[in-house]
C-alpha cells in the first residue's frame, strides 16, 4: 500500500507551481485579466485562462501541444497564490465566481475540492448538456453521473478508480459488503491491524487513515452525508460504533507492513497502476470489494472534470480546447503516459485493453532513486480486464468536498488522542458539518 499510494500521489499531485513555472512565458495572474475582458497573450492569440489545482505531466504536455498547434487560442495557466490557506483559496474562488470574475475554465482539483452544487445553483457555471450531447464516444455513464436537476455542467476528460481490497477472502456477496460485514471479518480474521501506520505519521494520523477508509473511501463519508438533501447523521450509533471499532483495532506502536494489515485502499490510476496492483495476484488471497457501505461494496470514480465560467467571454476557445483533449489522438497519447489516466472515450478504453493484452502498453516504467524499476512490465490478462470492468460497473462518482474531511479530522483527532469520547466527537462533527451543509442550501 505504501508504494502504491506514494506512486499515486506522486503522479497525481504535481501542483500548480509546476504548471506555472512550465508556462511562465505569457502566464498571467487574475489581477491582469478577468473573464469579462479579451486577454491577449504574448503570442497574439486570444487567451483562455485555465485554473488548475493539481496537474499531471501529461496534462501539461497536452496544454503545451495545444498552444503550439492552435492558431487562434492560447491556454494560460492561472497563477495561484500557494501561500493562501486552502479555506482562504476556496472562499476566494467562490467570491470570484459569484462576482463574474475568475478563470474561464476550472478543473475539478483546481476547485480545491469545492462542492460544485452551490456554484451550479447560483448560475456560476455554464451548462454543458448540449455540448456533451454531441460527444457520443464518451462513456455515457461518466456523463450521466454528472447530471443534476438543472442539467450537466461538468466535462469529463479522464478518470481513475478508488477501491479497497482485503488480504482475506470475504465470506459474503458484494451486495452485502457493509460496515457490519467489515466488522465481523475483522473480528473473525484475527488480524491484528486494520491499516498501515505510514512512516512518519503520528498516532492520530493513523486513526484518520482508518476512518477515511471506513468513512466511505478517502474521507467522503457518504454513509453519513447526503449532499443532495444537504443533511448529515454523524451523531448516530453507527458512526459512534465506527469510531470505537477503529480505536480498538489500531496499534499505534508498530510500523506495519502490507502483509500485517487486513484492509488496503488505493487508486487504480492507469494501466501502469494495474501492473502495481497485480489484480490476479491479489485475488488469490483476498478480494477487491470496494469500500463497505449500506449499499454494498462500492468503488469511487475520481473524474477529472472541467467547469466553464458562465461569464466567460472566450467560450469558443474553451470548446476548441475541450475538442482537442477529447480527440481520439490525445486520449490515446494520455493512456500511454506513465502518469496518464484512464480515457473517457469508450473506443479508446476498449482498444487500449486489447493492446494491453497483446503487448506492454506503457514503455516507460518509473524507477527509484537507484534507477531500479518499481514495477515489472507485463501483458495484462483477460481475467484482469473482466475484473476492471466489474469494478468500473460497481463504482460511483466521488463527491469532492474537502471541507467535510477538514471538519471531521479537526474534531475526531481529539477522540483518538483520548481527550473526548466518541459520543462527544460525533456531536461536534454533526453540528459543524450540518452548519456547513446549511450554508450551501
XYZ file of C-alpha atoms in Angstrom:
441
model
C 0.000 0.000 0.000
C 2.790 2.405 0.838
C 4.389 2.017 -2.578
C 1.056 2.237 -4.386
C -0.165 5.290 -2.512
C 3.158 7.055 -2.875
C 3.144 6.361 -6.593
C -0.424 7.626 -6.926
C 0.218 10.820 -5.034
C 3.450 11.461 -6.922
C 1.703 11.214 -10.247
C -1.497 12.962 -9.317
C -0.240 15.896 -7.314
C 2.122 17.865 -9.499
C 0.897 21.125 -8.067
C 0.112 24.346 -9.788
C 3.568 25.702 -9.015
C 4.959 23.263 -11.570
C 2.315 24.340 -14.036
C 3.083 27.996 -13.536
C 6.833 27.562 -13.964
C 6.269 25.472 -17.072
C 4.169 28.190 -18.660
C 5.777 31.344 -17.313
C 6.010 32.991 -20.747
C 2.613 34.558 -21.211
C 1.280 33.430 -17.852
C -0.941 35.944 -16.108
C -2.431 36.360 -12.687
C -6.122 37.115 -12.360
C -5.245 40.676 -11.444
C -4.200 41.172 -15.091
C -7.371 39.943 -16.692
C -10.861 38.683 -15.949
C -13.318 36.594 -17.909
C -15.203 39.717 -18.955
C -12.218 41.000 -20.911
C -10.454 39.813 -24.050
C -6.972 38.886 -22.893
C -4.230 38.624 -25.492
C -1.145 36.638 -24.536
C 2.403 37.234 -25.707
C 1.750 35.138 -28.824
C -1.010 37.458 -30.022
C -3.640 34.749 -29.674
C -6.824 35.119 -27.634
C -6.125 33.730 -24.174
C -8.287 31.233 -22.285
C -7.447 31.273 -18.577
C -7.352 27.791 -17.065
C -7.175 27.301 -13.288
C -5.558 24.015 -12.328
C -5.221 22.889 -8.743
C -3.150 19.781 -9.449
C -1.826 18.764 -12.834
C -0.156 15.638 -14.115
C 2.677 15.941 -16.573
C 0.533 14.558 -19.375
C -1.983 17.387 -18.952
C 0.788 19.962 -19.068
C 2.109 18.321 -22.222
C -1.341 18.461 -23.791
C -1.696 22.151 -22.992
C 1.724 22.845 -24.468
C 0.883 20.886 -27.627
C -2.453 22.668 -27.976
C -0.829 26.082 -27.662
C 1.691 25.175 -30.350
C -0.864 23.983 -32.880
C -3.773 26.378 -32.235
C -3.788 29.414 -34.498
C -6.441 31.338 -32.584
C -6.292 30.486 -28.895
C -3.742 30.087 -26.134
C -4.338 28.322 -22.808
C -2.940 30.373 -19.930
C -2.387 28.659 -16.588
C -3.792 30.745 -13.765
C -1.105 31.712 -11.278
C -2.372 30.841 -7.794
C -1.033 32.133 -4.508
C 0.088 28.946 -2.783
C 0.693 30.855 0.430
C -3.048 31.030 0.969
C -4.642 28.563 3.323
C -6.870 26.188 1.350
C -10.001 27.524 3.061
C -8.991 31.058 2.025
C -8.442 29.885 -1.527
C -11.868 28.211 -1.542
C -13.513 31.404 -0.358
C -11.673 33.472 -2.957
C -12.759 31.090 -5.704
C -16.382 31.251 -4.579
C -16.330 35.065 -4.481
C -14.713 35.270 -7.918
C -17.386 33.103 -9.478
C -20.222 34.885 -7.707
C -18.988 38.300 -8.883
C -18.457 37.279 -12.505
C -14.683 37.148 -12.346
C -12.183 34.312 -12.165
C -10.779 31.930 -14.768
C -12.554 30.726 -17.909
C -12.101 27.038 -17.023
C -11.921 25.391 -13.612
C -10.526 21.895 -13.203
C -12.011 19.653 -10.518
C -8.842 19.691 -8.453
C -8.330 23.404 -9.066
C -11.645 23.846 -7.405
C -9.817 22.886 -4.215
C -12.366 20.087 -3.943
C -15.217 22.526 -3.508
C -18.701 21.090 -3.588
C -19.833 22.322 -7.020
C -23.553 22.184 -6.221
C -23.885 25.684 -4.698
C -21.957 27.214 -7.618
C -24.227 25.434 -10.097
C -27.343 26.622 -8.259
C -26.057 30.196 -8.325
C -25.558 30.003 -12.077
C -21.773 30.415 -11.888
C -21.074 27.625 -14.387
C -22.166 27.225 -17.986
C -24.424 24.284 -18.787
C -22.624 21.726 -20.948
C -25.574 19.433 -21.738
C -25.816 20.449 -25.391
C -22.065 20.221 -25.928
C -21.878 16.737 -24.400
C -24.893 15.505 -26.363
C -22.670 15.571 -29.431
C -19.963 13.500 -27.737
C -21.410 10.004 -28.096
C -17.930 8.491 -27.939
C -17.614 9.427 -24.249
C -18.639 6.738 -21.748
C -22.281 7.664 -21.192
C -22.075 6.690 -17.545
C -19.432 9.323 -16.848
C -21.687 11.966 -18.360
C -24.842 10.824 -16.580
C -23.084 10.698 -13.209
C -22.666 14.472 -13.504
C -26.292 15.190 -14.371
C -28.118 17.495 -11.958
C -31.695 18.713 -11.882
C -30.591 21.733 -13.906
C -28.540 19.805 -16.449
C -24.916 18.739 -16.905
C -22.193 21.245 -16.089
C -19.017 19.137 -15.927
C -16.983 17.906 -18.902
C -15.055 14.685 -18.085
C -11.639 14.213 -19.702
C -10.167 11.268 -17.742
C -10.807 9.144 -14.668
C -9.238 6.927 -12.031
C -10.813 4.380 -9.682
C -10.516 4.432 -5.905
C -11.056 0.998 -4.382
C -10.323 -1.177 -1.365
C -9.193 -4.773 -1.100
C -8.573 -7.178 1.748
C -5.863 -9.736 2.479
C -8.520 -12.385 3.095
C -11.462 -13.727 1.189
C -14.716 -12.045 2.155
C -17.365 -14.600 3.190
C -20.277 -12.650 1.735
C -21.716 -11.324 -1.520
C -20.557 -7.927 -2.716
C -24.048 -6.515 -2.195
C -23.722 -7.477 1.495
C -20.344 -5.796 1.999
C -21.348 -3.198 4.600
C -19.959 -1.982 7.926
C -21.372 -4.937 9.804
C -19.708 -7.392 7.418
C -16.407 -5.499 7.680
C -16.561 -5.571 11.474
C -17.328 -9.290 11.508
C -14.495 -10.047 9.090
C -12.029 -8.073 11.202
C -13.104 -9.831 14.407
C -13.174 -13.303 12.853
C -9.914 -12.991 10.926
C -7.750 -12.436 13.951
C -5.959 -9.716 12.041
C -4.012 -7.511 14.420
C -4.066 -4.366 12.310
C -6.701 -2.663 10.187
C -4.402 -0.462 8.104
C -0.883 0.924 7.930
C 0.789 3.349 10.219
C 2.713 5.050 7.380
C 6.267 6.131 8.048
C 6.404 9.464 9.836
C 2.710 9.515 10.647
C 1.545 10.275 14.170
C -0.895 8.188 16.165
C -3.809 10.474 15.388
C -2.965 10.346 11.666
C -3.216 6.573 11.754
C -6.696 6.792 13.189
C -7.651 9.252 10.469
C -6.304 6.924 7.791
C -8.552 4.119 9.053
C -11.522 6.467 9.396
C -11.004 7.716 5.850
C -11.124 4.154 4.541
C -14.194 3.150 6.506
C -15.810 6.556 6.084
C -16.687 5.595 2.560
C -13.432 5.961 0.715
C -10.777 8.553 1.436
C -12.933 10.798 3.563
C -16.072 11.035 1.503
C -18.317 9.881 4.376
C -21.272 9.328 2.054
C -22.654 6.862 4.592
C -23.267 9.803 6.900
C -23.707 12.731 4.497
C -26.354 13.275 1.827
C -25.175 16.145 -0.381
C -28.425 16.034 -2.355
C -30.598 16.841 0.676
C -27.785 18.683 2.488
C -28.260 16.585 5.635
C -25.893 14.507 7.794
C -26.187 11.926 10.558
C -22.794 11.743 12.263
C -24.485 11.851 15.666
C -25.698 8.285 15.205
C -24.986 4.886 16.817
C -23.432 3.724 13.525
C -20.787 6.468 13.441
C -20.022 6.117 17.152
C -19.631 2.373 16.719
C -17.304 3.014 13.770
C -15.061 5.289 15.861
C -14.892 2.784 18.704
C -14.194 -0.100 16.338
C -11.281 1.737 14.707
C -9.798 2.750 18.030
C -9.987 -0.794 19.369
C -8.202 -2.279 16.348
C -5.365 0.195 15.986
C -1.935 -0.441 17.433
C -0.077 2.842 17.282
C 3.252 1.346 18.309
C 4.192 -0.685 15.267
C 5.292 0.351 11.784
C 3.165 -2.095 9.824
C 3.968 -3.870 6.594
C 1.437 -4.708 3.894
C 1.174 -8.329 4.988
C 0.233 -7.285 8.528
C -2.906 -5.338 7.720
C -6.356 -6.507 6.746
C -7.681 -3.616 4.659
C -5.922 -1.754 1.855
C -7.052 1.290 -0.085
C -5.540 2.604 -3.278
C -6.194 4.313 -6.573
C -6.143 2.442 -9.855
C -4.867 5.413 -11.810
C -3.978 3.975 -15.199
C -2.737 0.852 -16.931
C 0.603 1.180 -15.180
C -1.268 1.023 -11.871
C -2.610 -2.349 -12.951
C 0.967 -3.631 -13.067
C 1.465 -2.438 -9.497
C -1.839 -3.746 -8.178
C -1.386 -7.133 -9.829
C -5.088 -7.979 -9.791
C -4.730 -11.704 -10.282
C -2.095 -11.973 -7.557
C -4.214 -10.139 -5.001
C -7.308 -12.103 -5.934
C -5.632 -15.398 -4.956
C -5.543 -14.439 -1.291
C -8.046 -11.634 -0.951
C -10.835 -9.735 -2.608
C -11.476 -6.406 -4.284
C -14.879 -5.468 -2.921
C -14.619 -1.719 -2.699
C -15.491 0.237 0.421
C -18.152 -1.105 2.767
C -21.380 0.919 2.554
C -25.050 0.316 3.256
C -25.471 -0.344 -0.471
C -22.729 -2.975 -0.545
C -19.175 -2.837 -1.865
C -18.605 0.489 -3.604
C -15.701 1.895 -5.588
C -15.354 5.553 -6.448
C -14.686 7.203 -9.777
C -12.378 10.172 -9.437
C -13.186 12.001 -12.650
C -11.011 14.840 -13.877
C -13.699 17.254 -14.975
C -13.705 20.815 -16.255
C -16.258 23.504 -15.432
C -16.766 26.606 -17.560
C -17.303 30.021 -16.028
C -20.737 31.214 -17.161
C -19.364 34.747 -17.527
C -16.513 33.686 -19.804
C -16.162 35.714 -22.999
C -13.920 33.065 -24.511
C -16.215 30.060 -24.870
C -15.141 29.435 -28.474
C -11.629 28.883 -27.199
C -12.922 26.742 -24.332
C -14.815 24.405 -26.670
C -11.884 24.240 -29.067
C -9.619 23.163 -26.210
C -12.151 20.573 -24.998
C -12.425 19.108 -28.509
C -8.655 18.772 -28.563
C -8.490 16.973 -25.200
C -11.341 14.609 -26.120
C -9.969 13.746 -29.553
C -9.038 10.128 -30.132
C -5.420 11.089 -30.769
C -4.988 12.906 -27.449
C -6.863 10.296 -25.430
C -4.603 7.590 -26.870
C -1.491 9.602 -26.031
C -2.698 10.070 -22.467
C -3.149 6.316 -21.936
C 0.485 5.639 -22.862
C 1.899 8.266 -20.499
C 3.414 6.986 -17.240
C 1.217 9.360 -15.246
C -1.701 9.316 -17.643
C -5.180 8.299 -16.545
C -7.963 6.173 -18.000
C -9.618 7.731 -21.074
C -13.243 8.786 -21.039
C -13.679 7.700 -24.648
C -15.184 4.211 -24.761
C -13.460 3.338 -28.041
C -10.013 4.292 -26.733
C -10.535 2.428 -23.442
C -11.616 -0.769 -25.206
C -8.813 -0.559 -27.773
C -6.272 0.054 -25.007
C -7.311 -3.125 -23.234
C -6.904 -5.115 -26.446
C -3.389 -3.713 -26.862
C -2.507 -4.283 -23.189
C -3.403 -7.977 -23.526
C -1.063 -8.416 -26.502
C 1.847 -6.125 -25.707
C 3.121 -3.859 -22.948
C 1.042 -0.728 -23.366
C 3.354 1.648 -21.466
C 7.035 1.551 -22.405
C 8.435 3.740 -19.647
C 8.449 2.471 -16.055
C 9.220 4.796 -13.110
C 12.333 3.966 -11.110
C 13.531 4.525 -7.573
C 16.484 6.727 -6.628
C 18.878 3.936 -7.623
C 17.377 3.584 -11.064
C 15.650 0.304 -10.261
C 12.236 -0.084 -11.952
C 9.394 -0.008 -9.427
C 7.248 -2.425 -11.432
C 7.682 -5.158 -13.975
C 6.339 -4.517 -17.446
C 3.896 -7.269 -18.279
C 0.989 -8.176 -20.501
C -2.413 -7.973 -18.820
C -4.850 -10.883 -18.804
C -8.470 -11.480 -19.747
C -9.180 -12.081 -16.055
C -7.818 -8.677 -15.159
C -9.843 -6.971 -17.865
C -13.027 -8.664 -16.645
C -12.239 -7.564 -13.088
C -11.589 -3.999 -14.268
C -14.980 -3.733 -15.979
C -16.667 -5.277 -12.944
C -15.065 -2.725 -10.621
C -15.960 0.084 -13.010
C -19.569 -1.115 -13.088
C -19.737 -1.069 -9.273
C -18.297 2.432 -8.997
C -19.994 5.717 -8.354
C -18.912 9.310 -8.612
C -16.687 10.605 -5.852
C -18.290 13.772 -4.500
C -15.418 16.132 -3.771
C -15.781 18.096 -0.574
C -12.535 18.646 1.274
C -14.338 20.862 3.762
C -16.168 17.812 5.131
C -12.923 15.946 5.639
C -11.353 19.007 7.261
C -14.196 19.266 9.765
C -14.192 15.567 10.630
C -10.425 15.499 11.044
C -10.313 18.578 13.266
C -12.886 17.180 15.668
C -12.156 13.454 15.673
C -8.444 13.879 16.423
C -9.404 14.775 19.976
C -11.060 11.372 20.304
C -8.050 9.444 19.014
C -5.892 11.415 21.458
C -8.160 10.303 24.302
C -9.363 13.818 25.149
C -13.071 13.293 24.417
C -15.476 10.383 23.990
C -16.743 9.039 20.678
C -20.173 10.460 21.559
C -18.711 13.924 22.111
C -16.794 13.758 18.834
C -19.925 12.673 16.960
C -21.917 15.628 18.336
C -19.213 18.150 17.446
C -18.890 16.792 13.919
C -22.664 16.684 13.452
C -23.106 20.330 14.431
C -20.254 21.664 12.311
C -20.987 19.594 9.197
C -24.704 20.423 9.306
C -23.863 24.131 9.577
C -21.604 23.798 6.533
C -24.303 21.950 4.576
C -26.935 24.539 5.537
C -24.731 27.305 4.136
C -24.801 25.595 0.737
C -28.584 25.316 0.502
